[in-house]
mmCIF file of C-alpha atoms in Angstrom:
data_model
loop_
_atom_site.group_PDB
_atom_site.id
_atom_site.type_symbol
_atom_site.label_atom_id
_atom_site.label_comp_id
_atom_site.label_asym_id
_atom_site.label_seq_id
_atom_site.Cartn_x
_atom_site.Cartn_y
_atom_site.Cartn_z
ATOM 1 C CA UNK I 352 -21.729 -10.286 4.766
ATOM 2 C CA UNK I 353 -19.846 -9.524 1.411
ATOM 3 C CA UNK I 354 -20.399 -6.118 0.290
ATOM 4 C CA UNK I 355 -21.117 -5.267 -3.341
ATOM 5 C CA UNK I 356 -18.403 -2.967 -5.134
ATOM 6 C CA UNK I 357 -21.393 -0.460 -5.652
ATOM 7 C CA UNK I 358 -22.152 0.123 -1.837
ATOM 8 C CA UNK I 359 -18.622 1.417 -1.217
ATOM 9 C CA UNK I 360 -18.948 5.355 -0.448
ATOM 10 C CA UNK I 361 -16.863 6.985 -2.619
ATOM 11 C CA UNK I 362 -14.550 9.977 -0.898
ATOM 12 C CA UNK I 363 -15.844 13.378 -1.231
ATOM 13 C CA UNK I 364 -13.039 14.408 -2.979
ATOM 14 C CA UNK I 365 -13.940 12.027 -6.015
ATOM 15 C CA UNK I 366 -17.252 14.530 -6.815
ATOM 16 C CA UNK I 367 -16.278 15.880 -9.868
ATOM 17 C CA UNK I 368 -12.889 15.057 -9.964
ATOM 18 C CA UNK I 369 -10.902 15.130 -13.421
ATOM 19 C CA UNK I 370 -8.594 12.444 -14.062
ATOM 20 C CA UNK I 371 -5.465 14.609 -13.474
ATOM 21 C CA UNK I 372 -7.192 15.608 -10.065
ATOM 22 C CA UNK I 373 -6.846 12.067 -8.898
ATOM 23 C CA UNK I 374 -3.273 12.067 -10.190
ATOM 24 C CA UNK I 375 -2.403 14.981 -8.219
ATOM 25 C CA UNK I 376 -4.845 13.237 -5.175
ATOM 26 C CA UNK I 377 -2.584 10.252 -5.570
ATOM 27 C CA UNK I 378 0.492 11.999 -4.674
ATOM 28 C CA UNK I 379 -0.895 13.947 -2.178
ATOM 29 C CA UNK I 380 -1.961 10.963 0.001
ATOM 30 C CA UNK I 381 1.412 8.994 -0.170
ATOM 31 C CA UNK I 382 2.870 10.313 2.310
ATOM 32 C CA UNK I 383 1.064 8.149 5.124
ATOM 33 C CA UNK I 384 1.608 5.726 7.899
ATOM 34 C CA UNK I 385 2.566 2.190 5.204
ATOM 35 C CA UNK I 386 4.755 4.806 3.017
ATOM 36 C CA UNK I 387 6.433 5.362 5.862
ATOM 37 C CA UNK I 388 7.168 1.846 7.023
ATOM 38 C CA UNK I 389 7.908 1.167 3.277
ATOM 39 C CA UNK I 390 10.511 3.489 3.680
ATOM 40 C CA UNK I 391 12.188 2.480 6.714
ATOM 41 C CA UNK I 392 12.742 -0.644 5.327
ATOM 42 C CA UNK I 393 14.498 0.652 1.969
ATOM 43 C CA UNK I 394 16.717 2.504 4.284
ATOM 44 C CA UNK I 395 17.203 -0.711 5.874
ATOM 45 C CA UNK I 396 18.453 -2.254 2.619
ATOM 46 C CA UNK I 397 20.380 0.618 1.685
ATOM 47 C CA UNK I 398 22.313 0.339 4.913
ATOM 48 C CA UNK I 399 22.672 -4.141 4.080
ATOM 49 C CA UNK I 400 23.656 -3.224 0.390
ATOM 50 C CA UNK I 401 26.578 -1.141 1.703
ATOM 51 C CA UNK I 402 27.457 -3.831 4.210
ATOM 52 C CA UNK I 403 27.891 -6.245 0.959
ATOM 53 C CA UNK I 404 30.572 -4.073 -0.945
ATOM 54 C CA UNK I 405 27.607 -2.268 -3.729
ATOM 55 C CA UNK I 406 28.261 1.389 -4.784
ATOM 56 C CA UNK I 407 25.276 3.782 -3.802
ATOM 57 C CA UNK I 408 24.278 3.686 -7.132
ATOM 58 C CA UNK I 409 24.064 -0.164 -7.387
ATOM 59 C CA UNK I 410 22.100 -0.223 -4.348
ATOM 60 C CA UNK I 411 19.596 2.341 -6.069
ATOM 61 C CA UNK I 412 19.324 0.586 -9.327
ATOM 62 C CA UNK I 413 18.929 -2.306 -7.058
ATOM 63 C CA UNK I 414 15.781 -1.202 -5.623
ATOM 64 C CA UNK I 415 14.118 0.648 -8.805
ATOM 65 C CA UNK I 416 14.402 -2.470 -11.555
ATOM 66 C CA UNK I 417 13.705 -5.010 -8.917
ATOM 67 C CA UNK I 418 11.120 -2.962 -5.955
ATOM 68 C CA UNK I 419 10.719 -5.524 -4.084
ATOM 69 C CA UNK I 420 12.603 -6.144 -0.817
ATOM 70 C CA UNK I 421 12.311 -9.631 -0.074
ATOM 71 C CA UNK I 422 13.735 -10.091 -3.402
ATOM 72 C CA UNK I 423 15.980 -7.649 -2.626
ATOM 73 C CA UNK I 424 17.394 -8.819 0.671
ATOM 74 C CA UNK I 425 18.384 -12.451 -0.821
ATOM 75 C CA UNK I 426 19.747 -10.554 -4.221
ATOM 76 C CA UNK I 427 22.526 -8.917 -1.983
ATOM 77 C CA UNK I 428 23.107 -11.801 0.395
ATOM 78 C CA UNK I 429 23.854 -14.033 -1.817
ATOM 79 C CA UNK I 430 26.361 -11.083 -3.219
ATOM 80 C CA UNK I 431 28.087 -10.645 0.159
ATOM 81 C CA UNK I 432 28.575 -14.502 -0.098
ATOM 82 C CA UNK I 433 29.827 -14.708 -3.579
ATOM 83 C CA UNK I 434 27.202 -17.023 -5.056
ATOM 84 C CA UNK I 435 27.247 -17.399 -9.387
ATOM 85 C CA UNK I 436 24.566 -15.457 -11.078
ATOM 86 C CA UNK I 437 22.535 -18.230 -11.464
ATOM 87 C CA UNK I 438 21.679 -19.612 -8.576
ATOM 88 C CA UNK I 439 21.340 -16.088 -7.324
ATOM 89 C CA UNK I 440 18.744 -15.602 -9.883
ATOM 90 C CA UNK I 441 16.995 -18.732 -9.127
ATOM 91 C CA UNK I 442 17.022 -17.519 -5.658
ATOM 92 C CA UNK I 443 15.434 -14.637 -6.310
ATOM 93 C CA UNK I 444 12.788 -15.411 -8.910
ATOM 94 C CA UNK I 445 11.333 -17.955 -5.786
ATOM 95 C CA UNK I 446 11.041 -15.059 -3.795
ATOM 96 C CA UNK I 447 9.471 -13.299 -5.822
ATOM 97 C CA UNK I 448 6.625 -15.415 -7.265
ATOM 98 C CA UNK I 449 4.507 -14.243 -4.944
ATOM 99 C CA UNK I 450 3.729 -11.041 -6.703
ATOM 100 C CA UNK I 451 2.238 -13.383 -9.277
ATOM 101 C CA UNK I 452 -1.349 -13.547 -7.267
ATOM 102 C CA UNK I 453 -0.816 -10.039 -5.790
ATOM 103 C CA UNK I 454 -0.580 -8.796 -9.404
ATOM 104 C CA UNK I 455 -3.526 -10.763 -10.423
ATOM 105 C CA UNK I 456 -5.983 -9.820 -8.041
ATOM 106 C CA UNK I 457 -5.082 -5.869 -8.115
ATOM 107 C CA UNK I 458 -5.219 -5.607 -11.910
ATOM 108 C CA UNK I 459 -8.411 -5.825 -12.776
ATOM 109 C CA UNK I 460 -9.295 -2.091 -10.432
ATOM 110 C CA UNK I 461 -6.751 -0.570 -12.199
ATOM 111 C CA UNK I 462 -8.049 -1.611 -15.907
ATOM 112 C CA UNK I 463 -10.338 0.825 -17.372
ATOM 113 C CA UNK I 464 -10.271 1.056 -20.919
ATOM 114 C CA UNK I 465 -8.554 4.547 -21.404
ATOM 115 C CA UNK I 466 -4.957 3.690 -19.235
ATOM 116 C CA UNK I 467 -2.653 2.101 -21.991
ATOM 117 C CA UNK I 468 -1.926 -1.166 -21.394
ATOM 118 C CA UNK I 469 2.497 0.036 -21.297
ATOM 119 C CA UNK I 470 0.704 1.905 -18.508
ATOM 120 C CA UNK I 471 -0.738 -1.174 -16.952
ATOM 121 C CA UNK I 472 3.111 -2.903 -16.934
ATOM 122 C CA UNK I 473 4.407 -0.138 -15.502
ATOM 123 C CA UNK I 474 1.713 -0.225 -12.524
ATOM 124 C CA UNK I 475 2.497 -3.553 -12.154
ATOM 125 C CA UNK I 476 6.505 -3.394 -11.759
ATOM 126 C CA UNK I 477 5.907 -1.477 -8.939
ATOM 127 C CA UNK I 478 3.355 -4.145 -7.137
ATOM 128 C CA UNK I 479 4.656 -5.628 -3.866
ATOM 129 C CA UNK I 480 2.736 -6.166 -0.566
ATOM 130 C CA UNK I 481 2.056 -2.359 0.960
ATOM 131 C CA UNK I 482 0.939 -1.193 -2.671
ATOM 132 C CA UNK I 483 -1.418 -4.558 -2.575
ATOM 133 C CA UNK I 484 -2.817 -3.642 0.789
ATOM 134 C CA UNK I 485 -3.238 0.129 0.073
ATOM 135 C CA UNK I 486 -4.267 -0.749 -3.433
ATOM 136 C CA UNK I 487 -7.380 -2.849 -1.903
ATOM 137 C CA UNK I 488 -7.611 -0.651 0.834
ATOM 138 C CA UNK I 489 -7.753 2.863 -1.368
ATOM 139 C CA UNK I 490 -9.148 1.764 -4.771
ATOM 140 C CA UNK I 491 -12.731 0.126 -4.425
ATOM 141 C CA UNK I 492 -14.200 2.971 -3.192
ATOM 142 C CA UNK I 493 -13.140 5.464 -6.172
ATOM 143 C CA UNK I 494 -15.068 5.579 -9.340
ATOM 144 C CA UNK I 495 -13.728 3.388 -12.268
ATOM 145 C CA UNK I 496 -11.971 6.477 -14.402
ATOM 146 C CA UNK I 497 -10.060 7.453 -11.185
ATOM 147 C CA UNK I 498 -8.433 4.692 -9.871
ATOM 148 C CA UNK I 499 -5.676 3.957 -12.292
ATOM 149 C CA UNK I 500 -4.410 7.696 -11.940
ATOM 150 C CA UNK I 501 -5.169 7.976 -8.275
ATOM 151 C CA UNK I 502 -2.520 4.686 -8.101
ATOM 152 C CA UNK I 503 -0.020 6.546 -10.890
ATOM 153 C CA UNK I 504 0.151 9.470 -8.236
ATOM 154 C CA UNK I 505 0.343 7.258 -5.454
ATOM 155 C CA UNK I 506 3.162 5.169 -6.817
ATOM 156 C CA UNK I 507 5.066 7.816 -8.378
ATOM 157 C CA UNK I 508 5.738 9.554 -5.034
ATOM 158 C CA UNK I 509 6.361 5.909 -3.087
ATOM 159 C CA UNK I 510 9.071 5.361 -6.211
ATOM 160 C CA UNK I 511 10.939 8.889 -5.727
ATOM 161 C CA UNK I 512 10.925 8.132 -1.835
ATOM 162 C CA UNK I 513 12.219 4.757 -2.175
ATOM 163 C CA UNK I 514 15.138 5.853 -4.113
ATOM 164 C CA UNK I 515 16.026 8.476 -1.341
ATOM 165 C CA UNK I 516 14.962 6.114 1.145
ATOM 166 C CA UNK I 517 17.808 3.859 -0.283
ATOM 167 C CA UNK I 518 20.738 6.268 -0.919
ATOM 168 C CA UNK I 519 19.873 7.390 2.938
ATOM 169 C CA UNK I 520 19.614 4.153 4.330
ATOM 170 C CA UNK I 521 23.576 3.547 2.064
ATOM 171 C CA UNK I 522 24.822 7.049 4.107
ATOM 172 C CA UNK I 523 23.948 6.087 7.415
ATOM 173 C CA UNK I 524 24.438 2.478 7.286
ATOM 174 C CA UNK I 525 26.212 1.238 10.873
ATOM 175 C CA UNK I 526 24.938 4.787 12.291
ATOM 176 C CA UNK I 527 21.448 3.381 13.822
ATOM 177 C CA UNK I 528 21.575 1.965 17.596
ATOM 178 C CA UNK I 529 20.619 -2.075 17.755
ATOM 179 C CA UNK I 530 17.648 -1.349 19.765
ATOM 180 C CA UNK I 531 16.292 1.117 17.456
ATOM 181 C CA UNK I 532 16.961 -0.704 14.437
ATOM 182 C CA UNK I 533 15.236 -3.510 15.853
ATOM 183 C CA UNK I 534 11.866 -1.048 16.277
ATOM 184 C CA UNK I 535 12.150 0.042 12.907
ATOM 185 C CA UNK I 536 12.217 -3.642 11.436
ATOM 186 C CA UNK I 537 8.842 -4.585 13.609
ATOM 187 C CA UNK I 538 7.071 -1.714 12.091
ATOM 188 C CA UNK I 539 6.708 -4.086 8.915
ATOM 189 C CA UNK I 540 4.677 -6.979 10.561
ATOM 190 C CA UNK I 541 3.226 -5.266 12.654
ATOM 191 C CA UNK I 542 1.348 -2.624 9.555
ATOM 192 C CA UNK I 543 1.228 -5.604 7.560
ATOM 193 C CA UNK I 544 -1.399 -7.232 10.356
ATOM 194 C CA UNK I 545 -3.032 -4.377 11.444
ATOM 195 C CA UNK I 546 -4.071 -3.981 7.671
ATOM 196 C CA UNK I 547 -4.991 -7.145 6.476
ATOM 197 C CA UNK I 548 -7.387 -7.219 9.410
ATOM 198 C CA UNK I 549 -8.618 -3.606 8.765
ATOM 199 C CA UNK I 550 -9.332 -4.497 4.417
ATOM 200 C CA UNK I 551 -10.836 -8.043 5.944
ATOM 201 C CA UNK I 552 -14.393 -7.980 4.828
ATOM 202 C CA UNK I 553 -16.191 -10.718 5.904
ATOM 203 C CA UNK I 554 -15.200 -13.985 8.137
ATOM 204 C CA UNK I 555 -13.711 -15.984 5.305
ATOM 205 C CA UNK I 556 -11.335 -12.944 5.125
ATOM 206 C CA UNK I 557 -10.342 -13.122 8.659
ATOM 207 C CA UNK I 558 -9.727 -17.107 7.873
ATOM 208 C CA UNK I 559 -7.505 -17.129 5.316
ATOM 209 C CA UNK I 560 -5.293 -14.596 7.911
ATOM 210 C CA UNK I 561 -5.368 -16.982 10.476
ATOM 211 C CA UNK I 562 -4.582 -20.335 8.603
ATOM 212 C CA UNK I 563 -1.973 -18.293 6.820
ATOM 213 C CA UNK I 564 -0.705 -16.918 10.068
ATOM 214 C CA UNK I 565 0.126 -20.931 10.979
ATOM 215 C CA UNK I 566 1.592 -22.213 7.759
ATOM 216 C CA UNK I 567 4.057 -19.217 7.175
ATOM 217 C CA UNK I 568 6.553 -20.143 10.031
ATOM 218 C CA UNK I 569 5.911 -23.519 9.533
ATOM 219 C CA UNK I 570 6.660 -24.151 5.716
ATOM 220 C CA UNK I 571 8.860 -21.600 6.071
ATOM 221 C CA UNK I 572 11.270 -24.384 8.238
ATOM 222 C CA UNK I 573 9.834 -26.933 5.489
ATOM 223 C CA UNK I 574 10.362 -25.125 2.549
ATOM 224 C CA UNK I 575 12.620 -21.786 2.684
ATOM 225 C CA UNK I 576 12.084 -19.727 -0.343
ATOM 226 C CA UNK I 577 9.023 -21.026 -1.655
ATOM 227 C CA UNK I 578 7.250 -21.117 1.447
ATOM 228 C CA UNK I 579 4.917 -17.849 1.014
ATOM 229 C CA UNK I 580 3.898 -18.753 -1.758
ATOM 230 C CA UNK I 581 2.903 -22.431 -0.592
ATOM 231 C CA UNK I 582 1.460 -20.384 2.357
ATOM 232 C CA UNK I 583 -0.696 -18.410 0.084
ATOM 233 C CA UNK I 584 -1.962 -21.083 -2.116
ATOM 234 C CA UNK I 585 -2.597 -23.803 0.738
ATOM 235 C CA UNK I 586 -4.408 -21.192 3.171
ATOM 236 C CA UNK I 587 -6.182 -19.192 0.502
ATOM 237 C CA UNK I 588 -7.462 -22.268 -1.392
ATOM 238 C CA UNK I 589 -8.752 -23.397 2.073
ATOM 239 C CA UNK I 590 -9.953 -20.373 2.752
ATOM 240 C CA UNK I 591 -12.038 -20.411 -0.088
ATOM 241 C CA UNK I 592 -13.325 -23.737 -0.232
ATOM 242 C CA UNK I 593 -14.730 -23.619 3.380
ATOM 243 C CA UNK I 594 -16.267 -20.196 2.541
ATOM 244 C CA UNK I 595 -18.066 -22.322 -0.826
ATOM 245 C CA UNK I 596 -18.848 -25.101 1.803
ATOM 246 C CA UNK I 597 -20.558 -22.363 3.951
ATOM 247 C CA UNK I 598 -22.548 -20.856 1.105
ATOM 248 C CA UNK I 599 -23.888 -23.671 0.174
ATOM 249 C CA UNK I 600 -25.681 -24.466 3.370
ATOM 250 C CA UNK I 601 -24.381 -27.763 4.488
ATOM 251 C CA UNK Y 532 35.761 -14.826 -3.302
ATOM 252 C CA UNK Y 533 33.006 -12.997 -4.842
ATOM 253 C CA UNK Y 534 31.510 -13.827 -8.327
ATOM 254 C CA UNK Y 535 29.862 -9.964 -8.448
ATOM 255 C CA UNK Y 536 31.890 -8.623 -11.352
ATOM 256 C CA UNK Y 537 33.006 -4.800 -10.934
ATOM 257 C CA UNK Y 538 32.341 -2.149 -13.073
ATOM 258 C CA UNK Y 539 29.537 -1.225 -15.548
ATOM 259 C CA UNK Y 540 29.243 -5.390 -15.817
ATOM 260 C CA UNK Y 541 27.902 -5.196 -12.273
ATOM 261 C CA UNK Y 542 24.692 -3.708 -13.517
ATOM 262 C CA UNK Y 543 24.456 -6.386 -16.170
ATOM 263 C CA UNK Y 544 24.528 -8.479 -13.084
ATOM 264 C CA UNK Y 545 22.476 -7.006 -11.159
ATOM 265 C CA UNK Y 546 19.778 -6.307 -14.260
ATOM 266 C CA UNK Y 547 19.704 -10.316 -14.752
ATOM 267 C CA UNK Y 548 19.915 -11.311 -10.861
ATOM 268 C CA UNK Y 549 17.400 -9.037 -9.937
ATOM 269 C CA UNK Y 550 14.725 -7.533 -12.720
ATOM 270 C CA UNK Y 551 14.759 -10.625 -14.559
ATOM 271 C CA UNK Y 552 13.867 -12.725 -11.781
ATOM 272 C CA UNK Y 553 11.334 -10.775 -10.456
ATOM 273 C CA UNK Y 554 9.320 -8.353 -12.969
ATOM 274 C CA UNK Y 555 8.166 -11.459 -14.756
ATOM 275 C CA UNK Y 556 6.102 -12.613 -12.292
ATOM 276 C CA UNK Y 557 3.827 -9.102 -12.344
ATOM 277 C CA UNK Y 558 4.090 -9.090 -15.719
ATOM 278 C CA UNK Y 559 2.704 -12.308 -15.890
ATOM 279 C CA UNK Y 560 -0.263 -11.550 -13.602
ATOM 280 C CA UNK Y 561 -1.034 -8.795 -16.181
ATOM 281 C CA UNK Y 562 -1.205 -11.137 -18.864
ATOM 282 C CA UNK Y 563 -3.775 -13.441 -16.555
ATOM 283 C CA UNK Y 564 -5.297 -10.912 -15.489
ATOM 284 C CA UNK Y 565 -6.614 -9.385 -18.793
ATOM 285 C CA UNK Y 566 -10.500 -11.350 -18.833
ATOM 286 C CA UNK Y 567 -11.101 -10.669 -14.692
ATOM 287 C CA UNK Y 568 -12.879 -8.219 -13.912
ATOM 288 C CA UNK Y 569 -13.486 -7.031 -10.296
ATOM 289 C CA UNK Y 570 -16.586 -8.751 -9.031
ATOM 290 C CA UNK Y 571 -15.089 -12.274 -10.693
ATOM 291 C CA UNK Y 572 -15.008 -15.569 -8.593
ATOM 292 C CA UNK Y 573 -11.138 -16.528 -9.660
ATOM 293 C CA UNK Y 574 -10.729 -13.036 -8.082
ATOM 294 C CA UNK Y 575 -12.143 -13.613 -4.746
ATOM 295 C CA UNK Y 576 -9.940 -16.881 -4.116
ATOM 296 C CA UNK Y 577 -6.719 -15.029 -5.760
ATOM 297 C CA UNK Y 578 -7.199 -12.320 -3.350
ATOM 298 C CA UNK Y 579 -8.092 -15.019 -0.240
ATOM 299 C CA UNK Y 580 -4.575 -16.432 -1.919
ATOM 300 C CA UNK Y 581 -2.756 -13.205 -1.300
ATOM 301 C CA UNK Y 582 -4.158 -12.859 2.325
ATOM 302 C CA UNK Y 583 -3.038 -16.005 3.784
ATOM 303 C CA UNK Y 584 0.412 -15.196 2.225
ATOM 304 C CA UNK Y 585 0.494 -11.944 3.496
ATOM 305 C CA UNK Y 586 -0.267 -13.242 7.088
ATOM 306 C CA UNK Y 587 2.430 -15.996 7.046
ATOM 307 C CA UNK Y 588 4.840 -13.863 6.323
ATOM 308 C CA UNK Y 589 3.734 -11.519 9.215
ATOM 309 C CA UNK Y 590 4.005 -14.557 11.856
ATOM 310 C CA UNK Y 591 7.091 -15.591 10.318
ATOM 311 C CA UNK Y 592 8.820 -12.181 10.648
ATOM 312 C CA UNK Y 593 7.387 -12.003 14.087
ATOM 313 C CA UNK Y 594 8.419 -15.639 15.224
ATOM 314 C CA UNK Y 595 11.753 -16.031 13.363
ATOM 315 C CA UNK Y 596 13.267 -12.752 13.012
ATOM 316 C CA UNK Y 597 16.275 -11.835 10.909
ATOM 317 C CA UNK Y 598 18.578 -8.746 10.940
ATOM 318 C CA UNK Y 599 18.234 -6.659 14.926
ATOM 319 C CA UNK Y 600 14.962 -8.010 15.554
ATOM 320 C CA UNK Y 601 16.609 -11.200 16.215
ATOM 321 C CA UNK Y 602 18.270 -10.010 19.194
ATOM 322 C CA UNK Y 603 15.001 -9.199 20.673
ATOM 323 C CA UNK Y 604 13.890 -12.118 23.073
ATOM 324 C CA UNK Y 605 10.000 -13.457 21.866
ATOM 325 C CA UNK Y 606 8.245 -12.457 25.090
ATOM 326 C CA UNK Y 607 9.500 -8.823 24.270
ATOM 327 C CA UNK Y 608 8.513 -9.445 20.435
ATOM 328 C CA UNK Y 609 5.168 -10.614 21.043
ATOM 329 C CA UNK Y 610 4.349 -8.131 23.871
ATOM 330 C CA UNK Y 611 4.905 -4.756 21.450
ATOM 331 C CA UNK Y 612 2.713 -6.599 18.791
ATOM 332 C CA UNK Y 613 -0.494 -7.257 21.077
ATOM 333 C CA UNK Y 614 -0.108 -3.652 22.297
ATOM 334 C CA UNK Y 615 0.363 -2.309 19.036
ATOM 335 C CA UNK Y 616 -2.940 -4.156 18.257
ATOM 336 C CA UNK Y 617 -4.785 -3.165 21.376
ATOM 337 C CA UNK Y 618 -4.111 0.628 20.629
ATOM 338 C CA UNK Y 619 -5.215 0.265 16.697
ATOM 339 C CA UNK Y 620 -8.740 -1.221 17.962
ATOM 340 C CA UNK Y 621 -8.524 1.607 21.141
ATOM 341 C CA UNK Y 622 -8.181 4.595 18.854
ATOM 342 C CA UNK Y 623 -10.866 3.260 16.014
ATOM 343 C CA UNK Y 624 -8.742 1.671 13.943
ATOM 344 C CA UNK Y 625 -5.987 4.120 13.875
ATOM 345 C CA UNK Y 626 -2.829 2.827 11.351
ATOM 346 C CA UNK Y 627 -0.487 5.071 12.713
ATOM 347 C CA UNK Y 628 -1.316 4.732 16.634
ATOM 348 C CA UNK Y 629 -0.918 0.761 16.625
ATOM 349 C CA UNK Y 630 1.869 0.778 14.285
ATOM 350 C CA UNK Y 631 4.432 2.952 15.955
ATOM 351 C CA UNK Y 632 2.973 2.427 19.495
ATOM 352 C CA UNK Y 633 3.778 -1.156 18.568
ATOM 353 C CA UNK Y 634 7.151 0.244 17.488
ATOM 354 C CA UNK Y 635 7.628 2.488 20.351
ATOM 355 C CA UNK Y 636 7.127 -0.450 22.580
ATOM 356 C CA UNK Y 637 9.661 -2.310 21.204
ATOM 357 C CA UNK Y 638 11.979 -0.216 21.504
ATOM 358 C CA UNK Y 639 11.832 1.063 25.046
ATOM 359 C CA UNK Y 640 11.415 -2.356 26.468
ATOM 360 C CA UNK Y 641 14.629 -3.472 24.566
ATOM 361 C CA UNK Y 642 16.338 -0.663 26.970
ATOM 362 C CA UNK Y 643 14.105 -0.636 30.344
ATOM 363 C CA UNK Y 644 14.262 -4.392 30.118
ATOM 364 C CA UNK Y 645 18.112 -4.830 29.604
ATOM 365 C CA UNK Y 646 19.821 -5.953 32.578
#
């Protein structure tokens, strides 16, 4: 059963709440299980960026103009193996078009007439996969006028903590034990899951995980760089169209 | 040798490597996004879009690691995950107990496991 926007509870907190309240709300409730994940894996590129000969603050300026670490990952590989700005680019741009339906489908909670739409790029810049899942976790059950500063608050804090995140992850790069390093890479996948099944709300939901689940190591051997984005389309689209094909009773 | 020019030029670099081939893309799905609104029908297959793609690359980073994980054998990789997922369906959905006892796993078989 799809639930209606309407039948969502909203928090107690939202009862009477002004617009800075959810600001200040959005800041409080950062620091959290994905934040922390998020984290770990900044100070996981901090520690790769030093490997590949960037200063501290390239490595910073690295992850505020680009925040995303997939992205961010190939960016500084294909440093450390001395490829030519474009194809380096071009690398990373496939990466990253995957933000493109992440963007899209976020947008429209955060859009409420009085946010400015500078306001609505700047959301957006900061849009990768944890924001998306808390983003559709956190925002449909908040009244329209709070979610776009209930985000701002949110992603102001995960921005300040990725740039420490990064200069730590530069300071104590070859410091971490294998074994541990290993743990704090699983973290990702392993939130990333547990999520996607917690926000699933309804069957359909739960398909487009599991067909997506089977395409992403295999297109990702067919088609490196563009596979999660294939993945997305192919297993969403199918997703969708069986969940029409349902609907309509056949 | 490497192409990465030193200096302030680096950032130049790094500005056109990196923002400029990624910000695009979000600020592109601002631009689509303008005429959705949230109960829309392109909405519900964009976000069934951004679910599969978010679950392939979960089973990707799980089946073919990079970085440490690597090093990890499968058996070890795949063991953590279903008892990080047991615990987060044990404790009510809890984020934090199947993530890090997922993580905690992990990591202790890696050393009780090493012979």
């Amino acid at each position: 059963m799809a639930s209606k926007p309407g039948e969502l509870r909203a928090p107690a907190w939202c009862h009477g709440a002004s617009r800075k309240d959810a600001y200040k709300r959005g800041i409080a409730s950062a620091p959290s299980v994905p934040v922390i994940v998020v984290l770990v894996t900044f100070v996981g590129f901090g520690a790769l960026a030093q490997g590949a000969g960037l200063t501290m603050a390239q490595a910073v300026f690295v992850s505020v103009t680009v925040f995303a670490l997939p992205g961010q990952v190939v960016l500084v590989d294909q440093i450390a193996q001395g490829a030519a700005l474009l194809s380096t680019a071009f690398a990373v741009t496939l990466t990253s078009v995957r933000l493109l339906p992440l963007t899209i489908s976020l947008m429209p909670y955060l859009r409420d007439g009085i946010t400015p739409k500078w306001v609505e790029f700047a959301f957006a810049h900061v849009l990768a996969i944890t924001v998306w899942i808390e983003g559709m976790r956190r925002l449909p059950p908040l009244p329209d006028g709070l979610r776009a500063p209930y985000y701002g608050g949110f992603v102001s804090a995960l921005f300040l903590g990725i740039m420490c995140a990064t200069t730590l992850g530069f300071l104590l790069s070859g410091q971490v034990p294998k074994e541990i390093g290993a743990g704090l890479i699983f973290l990702t996948p392993l939130y990333f899951f547990l999520s996607l099944i917690g926000v699933s709300k309804n069957s359909i939901d739960l398909l487009a995980v599991a067909i997506g689940a089977v395409l992403g190591p295999i297109l990702y051997l067919t088609a490196p760089s563009l596979d999660l984005f294939l993945t997305g389309l192919i297993g969403g689209t199918v997703a969708y169209g069986l969940g029409k094909w349902r609907e309509s009773g056949s | 040798m490497s192409m990465f020019v030193q200096g302030n030029w680096a950032y130049l670099w790094l500005f056109l490597a990196g923002f400029c081939a990624t910000q695009p893309w979000r600020y592109l799905g601002v631009v689509l996004s303008v005429n959705l609104n949230t109960d829309s029908e392109v909405l519900v297959w964009v976000r069934l879009v951004s679910t599969a793609l978010v679950a392939g690359l979960v089973t990707r980073m799980l089946l073919l690691p990079a970085g440490a994980l690597a090093s990890v054998p499968l058996d070890v990789r795949l063991g953590a995950f279903l008892s990080g997922c047991c615990l987060y369906f044990l404790t009510r959905k809890s984020l934090a107990a199947g993530v890090f006892s997922g993580g905690g796993v992990l990591i202790l078989a890696q050393y009780f496991l090493a012979s």
